[in-house]
Amino acid sequence: MGDEHGESWTQVIYKRKEKFFNPIRQNYGHIQALKQNLQEYSELNYVPIIVFSIDADLKVKTNAKVIYSVKLLKTIREFAAETITEQQKEEIYAKLLALNVRDKEVRTQHVEGIHKKKAEVTNQVSANICPKCGGELITRKGKYGDFKGCKNYPKCRFTITN
C-alpha cells in the first residue's frame, strides 16, 4: 500500500506489516543516476516502470506505471519507439556494465551512505526543517490525522506522519 508522494509503502506478508522505501521515489533516483551517467545520450527517453510480482496485491494511488510482471512486455511495447541506434545501445550497455558495483565493499559503502542520508533526514524532521527544501515544517490536520508538512506547500510537497 502506498501513494506517489509518500516516503514509504507498506507490504503485508502473513499479517505482518513491513515498510519499504517508496519504489516510485527509488525509480526516480535511478533515472536521475542514468541521466547523469549517460549525458552524451540526451535524446534518450526515460520511461519509469515499477514492476511487482503477480503475487503482490497492489493497493497504490498513483499515475506512475506500477504494474505486475506479466504486463511488463506489453507495457514496454507501448513505448517501443526506436530513438537510438543498435551501436548506441551497445555503447550504453557497456557503460552501464562498467558502472555496476560488484565490489562488496563499495556496495556496503553505498548502503551506508543511504542510511546516513536517512539519519540526516530524521534529524532535520526532528528540528522541524524540511529535508527537501530547507523550509519550516509545520503541523497540519489531515483526513487521517495530524502530520508535518512543509510551509512552502504547494511548491514543496514534503510530508511526514507524526
PDB file of N, CA and C in Angstrom, residues 34-101:
ATOM      1  N   LEU A  34      20.938   7.499 -14.117  1.00  0.00           N
ATOM      2  CA  LEU A  34      21.141   7.170 -15.532  1.00  0.00           C
ATOM      3  C   LEU A  34      21.387   8.437 -16.349  1.00  0.00           C
ATOM      4  N   LYS A  35      20.561   9.451 -16.127  1.00  0.00           N
ATOM      5  CA  LYS A  35      20.720  10.710 -16.867  1.00  0.00           C
ATOM      6  C   LYS A  35      22.092  11.325 -16.618  1.00  0.00           C
ATOM      7  N   GLN A  36      22.542  11.267 -15.374  1.00  0.00           N
ATOM      8  CA  GLN A  36      23.844  11.838 -15.022  1.00  0.00           C
ATOM      9  C   GLN A  36      24.980  11.074 -15.702  1.00  0.00           C
ATOM     10  N   ASN A  37      24.863   9.763 -15.773  1.00  0.00           N
ATOM     11  CA  ASN A  37      25.936   8.944 -16.333  1.00  0.00           C
ATOM     12  C   ASN A  37      25.853   8.766 -17.844  1.00  0.00           C
ATOM     13  N   LEU A  38      24.725   9.142 -18.430  1.00  0.00           N
ATOM     14  CA  LEU A  38      24.556   8.993 -19.882  1.00  0.00           C
ATOM     15  C   LEU A  38      24.239  10.344 -20.527  1.00  0.00           C
ATOM     16  N   GLN A  39      24.905  11.391 -20.060  1.00  0.00           N
ATOM     17  CA  GLN A  39      24.628  12.744 -20.551  1.00  0.00           C
ATOM     18  C   GLN A  39      24.848  12.890 -22.053  1.00  0.00           C
ATOM     19  N   GLU A  40      25.779  12.122 -22.598  1.00  0.00           N
ATOM     20  CA  GLU A  40      26.057  12.246 -24.032  1.00  0.00           C
ATOM     21  C   GLU A  40      24.926  11.675 -24.900  1.00  0.00           C
ATOM     22  N   TYR A  41      23.947  11.013 -24.248  1.00  0.00           N
ATOM     23  CA  TYR A  41      22.792  10.464 -24.970  1.00  0.00           C
ATOM     24  C   TYR A  41      21.546  11.256 -24.568  1.00  0.00           C
ATOM     25  N   SER A  42      21.568  12.531 -24.837  1.00  0.00           N
ATOM     26  CA  SER A  42      20.479  13.416 -24.401  1.00  0.00           C
ATOM     27  C   SER A  42      19.146  13.091 -25.083  1.00  0.00           C
ATOM     28  N   GLU A  43      19.206  12.352 -26.187  1.00  0.00           N
ATOM     29  CA  GLU A  43      17.973  12.022 -26.908  1.00  0.00           C
ATOM     30  C   GLU A  43      17.215  10.853 -26.285  1.00  0.00           C
ATOM     31  N   LEU A  44      17.801  10.244 -25.253  1.00  0.00           N
ATOM     32  CA  LEU A  44      17.138   9.107 -24.609  1.00  0.00           C
ATOM     33  C   LEU A  44      15.838   9.536 -23.943  1.00  0.00           C
ATOM     34  N   ASN A  45      14.830   8.695 -24.081  1.00  0.00           N
ATOM     35  CA  ASN A  45      13.544   8.916 -23.432  1.00  0.00           C
ATOM     36  C   ASN A  45      13.443   7.920 -22.277  1.00  0.00           C
ATOM     37  N   TYR A  46      13.416   8.413 -21.058  1.00  0.00           N
ATOM     38  CA  TYR A  46      13.351   7.545 -19.880  1.00  0.00           C
ATOM     39  C   TYR A  46      11.892   7.317 -19.501  1.00  0.00           C
ATOM     40  N   VAL A  47      11.500   6.056 -19.416  1.00  0.00           N
ATOM     41  CA  VAL A  47      10.131   5.700 -19.061  1.00  0.00           C
ATOM     42  C   VAL A  47      10.158   4.945 -17.733  1.00  0.00           C
ATOM     43  N   PRO A  48       9.700   5.577 -16.654  1.00  0.00           N
ATOM     44  CA  PRO A  48       9.718   4.892 -15.362  1.00  0.00           C
ATOM     45  C   PRO A  48       8.618   3.836 -15.279  1.00  0.00           C
ATOM     46  N   ILE A  49       9.027   2.608 -15.042  1.00  0.00           N
ATOM     47  CA  ILE A  49       8.088   1.499 -14.873  1.00  0.00           C
ATOM     48  C   ILE A  49       8.482   0.764 -13.595  1.00  0.00           C
ATOM     49  N   ILE A  50       7.532   0.597 -12.691  1.00  0.00           N
ATOM     50  CA  ILE A  50       7.773  -0.112 -11.437  1.00  0.00           C
ATOM     51  C   ILE A  50       7.023  -1.432 -11.524  1.00  0.00           C
ATOM     52  N   VAL A  51       7.747  -2.534 -11.349  1.00  0.00           N
ATOM     53  CA  VAL A  51       7.183  -3.864 -11.586  1.00  0.00           C
ATOM     54  C   VAL A  51       7.136  -4.674 -10.295  1.00  0.00           C
ATOM     55  N   PHE A  52       5.981  -5.309 -10.061  1.00  0.00           N
ATOM     56  CA  PHE A  52       5.802  -6.185  -8.906  1.00  0.00           C
ATOM     57  C   PHE A  52       5.438  -7.588  -9.373  1.00  0.00           C
ATOM     58  N   SER A  53       5.726  -8.542  -8.525  1.00  0.00           N
ATOM     59  CA  SER A  53       5.370  -9.935  -8.772  1.00  0.00           C
ATOM     60  C   SER A  53       3.853 -10.058  -8.863  1.00  0.00           C
ATOM     61  N   ILE A  54       3.399 -11.050  -9.600  1.00  0.00           N
ATOM     62  CA  ILE A  54       1.966 -11.311  -9.740  1.00  0.00           C
ATOM     63  C   ILE A  54       1.343 -11.673  -8.389  1.00  0.00           C
ATOM     64  N   ASP A  55       2.178 -12.119  -7.445  1.00  0.00           N
ATOM     65  CA  ASP A  55       1.689 -12.495  -6.109  1.00  0.00           C
ATOM     66  C   ASP A  55       1.334 -11.279  -5.255  1.00  0.00           C
ATOM     67  N   ALA A  56       1.817 -10.113  -5.639  1.00  0.00           N
ATOM     68  CA  ALA A  56       1.560  -8.896  -4.856  1.00  0.00           C
ATOM     69  C   ALA A  56       0.120  -8.440  -5.061  1.00  0.00           C
ATOM     70  N   ASP A  57      -0.474  -7.915  -4.019  1.00  0.00           N
ATOM     71  CA  ASP A  57      -1.810  -7.332  -4.086  1.00  0.00           C
ATOM     72  C   ASP A  57      -1.625  -5.822  -4.002  1.00  0.00           C
ATOM     73  N   LEU A  58      -1.572  -5.174  -5.164  1.00  0.00           N
ATOM     74  CA  LEU A  58      -1.253  -3.746  -5.214  1.00  0.00           C
ATOM     75  C   LEU A  58      -2.448  -2.883  -4.824  1.00  0.00           C
ATOM     76  N   LYS A  59      -2.209  -2.015  -3.851  1.00  0.00           N
ATOM     77  CA  LYS A  59      -3.202  -1.015  -3.449  1.00  0.00           C
ATOM     78  C   LYS A  59      -2.470   0.314  -3.464  1.00  0.00           C
ATOM     79  N   VAL A  60      -2.337   0.865  -4.669  1.00  0.00           N
ATOM     80  CA  VAL A  60      -1.482   2.026  -4.874  1.00  0.00           C
ATOM     81  C   VAL A  60      -2.271   3.137  -5.547  1.00  0.00           C
ATOM     82  N   LYS A  61      -2.106   4.365  -5.030  1.00  0.00           N
ATOM     83  CA  LYS A  61      -2.727   5.536  -5.644  1.00  0.00           C
ATOM     84  C   LYS A  61      -1.639   6.306  -6.374  1.00  0.00           C
ATOM     85  N   THR A  62      -1.595   6.183  -7.697  1.00  0.00           N
ATOM     86  CA  THR A  62      -0.537   6.856  -8.452  1.00  0.00           C
ATOM     87  C   THR A  62      -0.887   6.943  -9.931  1.00  0.00           C
ATOM     88  N   ASN A  63      -0.256   7.891 -10.596  1.00  0.00           N
ATOM     89  CA  ASN A  63      -0.359   7.987 -12.051  1.00  0.00           C
ATOM     90  C   ASN A  63       0.829   7.305 -12.717  1.00  0.00           C
ATOM     91  N   ALA A  64       1.813   6.906 -11.913  1.00  0.00           N
ATOM     92  CA  ALA A  64       3.014   6.251 -12.444  1.00  0.00           C
ATOM     93  C   ALA A  64       2.659   4.854 -12.947  1.00  0.00           C
ATOM     94  N   LYS A  65       3.526   4.309 -13.791  1.00  0.00           N
ATOM     95  CA  LYS A  65       3.343   2.950 -14.309  1.00  0.00           C
ATOM     96  C   LYS A  65       3.793   1.958 -13.238  1.00  0.00           C
ATOM     97  N   VAL A  66       2.857   1.523 -12.398  1.00  0.00           N
ATOM     98  CA  VAL A  66       3.114   0.484 -11.402  1.00  0.00           C
ATOM     99  C   VAL A  66       2.319  -0.719 -11.871  1.00  0.00           C
ATOM    100  N   ILE A  67       3.039  -1.770 -12.277  1.00  0.00           N
ATOM    101  CA  ILE A  67       2.390  -2.893 -12.955  1.00  0.00           C
ATOM    102  C   ILE A  67       2.843  -4.234 -12.380  1.00  0.00           C
ATOM    103  N   TYR A  68       2.146  -5.280 -12.801  1.00  0.00           N
ATOM    104  CA  TYR A  68       2.549  -6.646 -12.480  1.00  0.00           C
ATOM    105  C   TYR A  68       3.522  -7.139 -13.545  1.00  0.00           C
ATOM    106  N   SER A  69       4.382  -8.066 -13.155  1.00  0.00           N
ATOM    107  CA  SER A  69       5.423  -8.575 -14.060  1.00  0.00           C
ATOM    108  C   SER A  69       4.847  -9.143 -15.357  1.00  0.00           C
ATOM    109  N   VAL A  70       3.665  -9.742 -15.301  1.00  0.00           N
ATOM    110  CA  VAL A  70       3.074 -10.328 -16.510  1.00  0.00           C
ATOM    111  C   VAL A  70       2.697  -9.266 -17.544  1.00  0.00           C
ATOM    112  N   LYS A  71       2.594  -8.005 -17.119  1.00  0.00           N
ATOM    113  CA  LYS A  71       2.248  -6.914 -18.044  1.00  0.00           C
ATOM    114  C   LYS A  71       3.471  -6.141 -18.524  1.00  0.00           C
ATOM    115  N   LEU A  72       4.661  -6.557 -18.103  1.00  0.00           N
ATOM    116  CA  LEU A  72       5.867  -5.789 -18.417  1.00  0.00           C
ATOM    117  C   LEU A  72       6.117  -5.681 -19.917  1.00  0.00           C
ATOM    118  N   LEU A  73       6.120  -6.790 -20.619  1.00  0.00           N
ATOM    119  CA  LEU A  73       6.409  -6.775 -22.055  1.00  0.00           C
ATOM    120  C   LEU A  73       5.404  -5.908 -22.808  1.00  0.00           C
ATOM    121  N   LYS A  74       4.126  -6.056 -22.486  1.00  0.00           N
ATOM    122  CA  LYS A  74       3.079  -5.256 -23.133  1.00  0.00           C
ATOM    123  C   LYS A  74       3.306  -3.763 -22.859  1.00  0.00           C
ATOM    124  N   THR A  75       3.659  -3.435 -21.627  1.00  0.00           N
ATOM    125  CA  THR A  75       3.898  -2.037 -21.251  1.00  0.00           C
ATOM    126  C   THR A  75       5.105  -1.473 -21.987  1.00  0.00           C
ATOM    127  N   ILE A  76       6.179  -2.252 -22.065  1.00  0.00           N
ATOM    128  CA  ILE A  76       7.376  -1.803 -22.787  1.00  0.00           C
ATOM    129  C   ILE A  76       7.038  -1.549 -24.250  1.00  0.00           C
ATOM    130  N   ARG A  77       6.236  -2.423 -24.830  1.00  0.00           N
ATOM    131  CA  ARG A  77       5.870  -2.273 -26.252  1.00  0.00           C
ATOM    132  C   ARG A  77       5.048  -1.011 -26.507  1.00  0.00           C
ATOM    133  N   GLU A  78       4.362  -0.512 -25.490  1.00  0.00           N
ATOM    134  CA  GLU A  78       3.614   0.745 -25.637  1.00  0.00           C
ATOM    135  C   GLU A  78       4.562   1.915 -25.910  1.00  0.00           C
ATOM    136  N   PHE A  79       5.807   1.765 -25.472  1.00  0.00           N
ATOM    137  CA  PHE A  79       6.805   2.831 -25.609  1.00  0.00           C
ATOM    138  C   PHE A  79       7.930   2.409 -26.546  1.00  0.00           C
ATOM    139  N   ALA A  80       7.645   1.576 -27.490  1.00  0.00           N
ATOM    140  CA  ALA A  80       8.684   0.937 -28.294  1.00  0.00           C
ATOM    141  C   ALA A  80       9.234   1.785 -29.437  1.00  0.00           C
ATOM    142  N   ALA A  81       9.051   3.077 -29.420  1.00  0.00           N
ATOM    143  CA  ALA A  81       9.601   3.923 -30.482  1.00  0.00           C
ATOM    144  C   ALA A  81      11.127   3.878 -30.427  1.00  0.00           C
ATOM    145  N   GLU A  82      11.753   3.553 -31.553  1.00  0.00           N
ATOM    146  CA  GLU A  82      13.219   3.481 -31.631  1.00  0.00           C
ATOM    147  C   GLU A  82      13.785   4.895 -31.675  1.00  0.00           C
ATOM    148  N   THR A  83      14.619   5.224 -30.709  1.00  0.00           N
ATOM    149  CA  THR A  83      15.214   6.564 -30.686  1.00  0.00           C
ATOM    150  C   THR A  83      16.730   6.522 -30.762  1.00  0.00           C
ATOM    151  N   ILE A  84      17.315   5.326 -30.639  1.00  0.00           N
ATOM    152  CA  ILE A  84      18.773   5.203 -30.699  1.00  0.00           C
ATOM    153  C   ILE A  84      19.153   4.039 -31.612  1.00  0.00           C
ATOM    154  N   THR A  85      20.369   4.088 -32.092  1.00  0.00           N
ATOM    155  CA  THR A  85      20.857   3.048 -32.997  1.00  0.00           C
ATOM    156  C   THR A  85      21.293   1.816 -32.206  1.00  0.00           C
ATOM    157  N   GLU A  86      21.501   0.733 -32.920  1.00  0.00           N
ATOM    158  CA  GLU A  86      21.979  -0.508 -32.308  1.00  0.00           C
ATOM    159  C   GLU A  86      23.353  -0.289 -31.670  1.00  0.00           C
ATOM    160  N   GLN A  87      24.202   0.475 -32.350  1.00  0.00           N
ATOM    161  CA  GLN A  87      25.539   0.761 -31.820  1.00  0.00           C
ATOM    162  C   GLN A  87      25.443   1.555 -30.513  1.00  0.00           C
ATOM    163  N   GLN A  88      24.540   2.538 -30.462  1.00  0.00           N
ATOM    164  CA  GLN A  88      24.359   3.312 -29.235  1.00  0.00           C
ATOM    165  C   GLN A  88      23.879   2.410 -28.092  1.00  0.00           C
ATOM    166  N   LYS A  89      22.993   1.467 -28.407  1.00  0.00           N
ATOM    167  CA  LYS A  89      22.525   0.518 -27.387  1.00  0.00           C
ATOM    168  C   LYS A  89      23.698  -0.254 -26.803  1.00  0.00           C
ATOM    169  N   GLU A  90      24.577  -0.716 -27.673  1.00  0.00           N
ATOM    170  CA  GLU A  90      25.746  -1.477 -27.223  1.00  0.00           C
ATOM    171  C   GLU A  90      26.678  -0.608 -26.379  1.00  0.00           C
ATOM    172  N   GLU A  91      26.869   0.646 -26.791  1.00  0.00           N
ATOM    173  CA  GLU A  91      27.718   1.573 -26.030  1.00  0.00           C
ATOM    174  C   GLU A  91      27.132   1.831 -24.638  1.00  0.00           C
ATOM    175  N   ILE A  92      25.826   2.056 -24.596  1.00  0.00           N
ATOM    176  CA  ILE A  92      25.145   2.310 -23.322  1.00  0.00           C
ATOM    177  C   ILE A  92      25.247   1.080 -22.423  1.00  0.00           C
ATOM    178  N   TYR A  93      25.018  -0.086 -22.992  1.00  0.00           N
ATOM    179  CA  TYR A  93      25.116  -1.334 -22.224  1.00  0.00           C
ATOM    180  C   TYR A  93      26.514  -1.483 -21.624  1.00  0.00           C
ATOM    181  N   ALA A  94      27.532  -1.240 -22.435  1.00  0.00           N
ATOM    182  CA  ALA A  94      28.920  -1.368 -21.965  1.00  0.00           C
ATOM    183  C   ALA A  94      29.203  -0.363 -20.843  1.00  0.00           C
ATOM    184  N   LYS A  95      28.700   0.854 -21.003  1.00  0.00           N
ATOM    185  CA  LYS A  95      28.929   1.884 -19.984  1.00  0.00           C
ATOM    186  C   LYS A  95      28.238   1.513 -18.671  1.00  0.00           C
ATOM    187  N   LEU A  96      26.994   1.044 -18.758  1.00  0.00           N
ATOM    188  CA  LEU A  96      26.259   0.659 -17.551  1.00  0.00           C
ATOM    189  C   LEU A  96      26.886  -0.560 -16.883  1.00  0.00           C
ATOM    190  N   LEU A  97      27.377  -1.478 -17.685  1.00  0.00           N
ATOM    191  CA  LEU A  97      28.047  -2.661 -17.143  1.00  0.00           C
ATOM    192  C   LEU A  97      29.279  -2.246 -16.345  1.00  0.00           C
ATOM    193  N   ALA A  98      30.018  -1.278 -16.863  1.00  0.00           N
ATOM    194  CA  ALA A  98      31.217  -0.790 -16.175  1.00  0.00           C
ATOM    195  C   ALA A  98      30.856  -0.049 -14.881  1.00  0.00           C
ATOM    196  N   LEU A  99      29.689   0.598 -14.860  1.00  0.00           N
ATOM    197  CA  LEU A  99      29.265   1.351 -13.677  1.00  0.00           C
ATOM    198  C   LEU A  99      28.672   0.463 -12.584  1.00  0.00           C
ATOM    199  N   ASN A 100      28.239  -0.732 -12.955  1.00  0.00           N
ATOM    200  CA  ASN A 100      27.604  -1.632 -11.993  1.00  0.00           C
ATOM    201  C   ASN A 100      28.583  -1.993 -10.875  1.00  0.00           C
ATOM    202  N   VAL A 101      28.150  -1.807  -9.656  1.00  0.00           N
ATOM    203  CA  VAL A 101      29.016  -2.062  -8.497  1.00  0.00           C
ATOM    204  C   VAL A 101      28.950  -3.540  -8.132  1.00  0.00           C
TER     205      VAL A 101
END
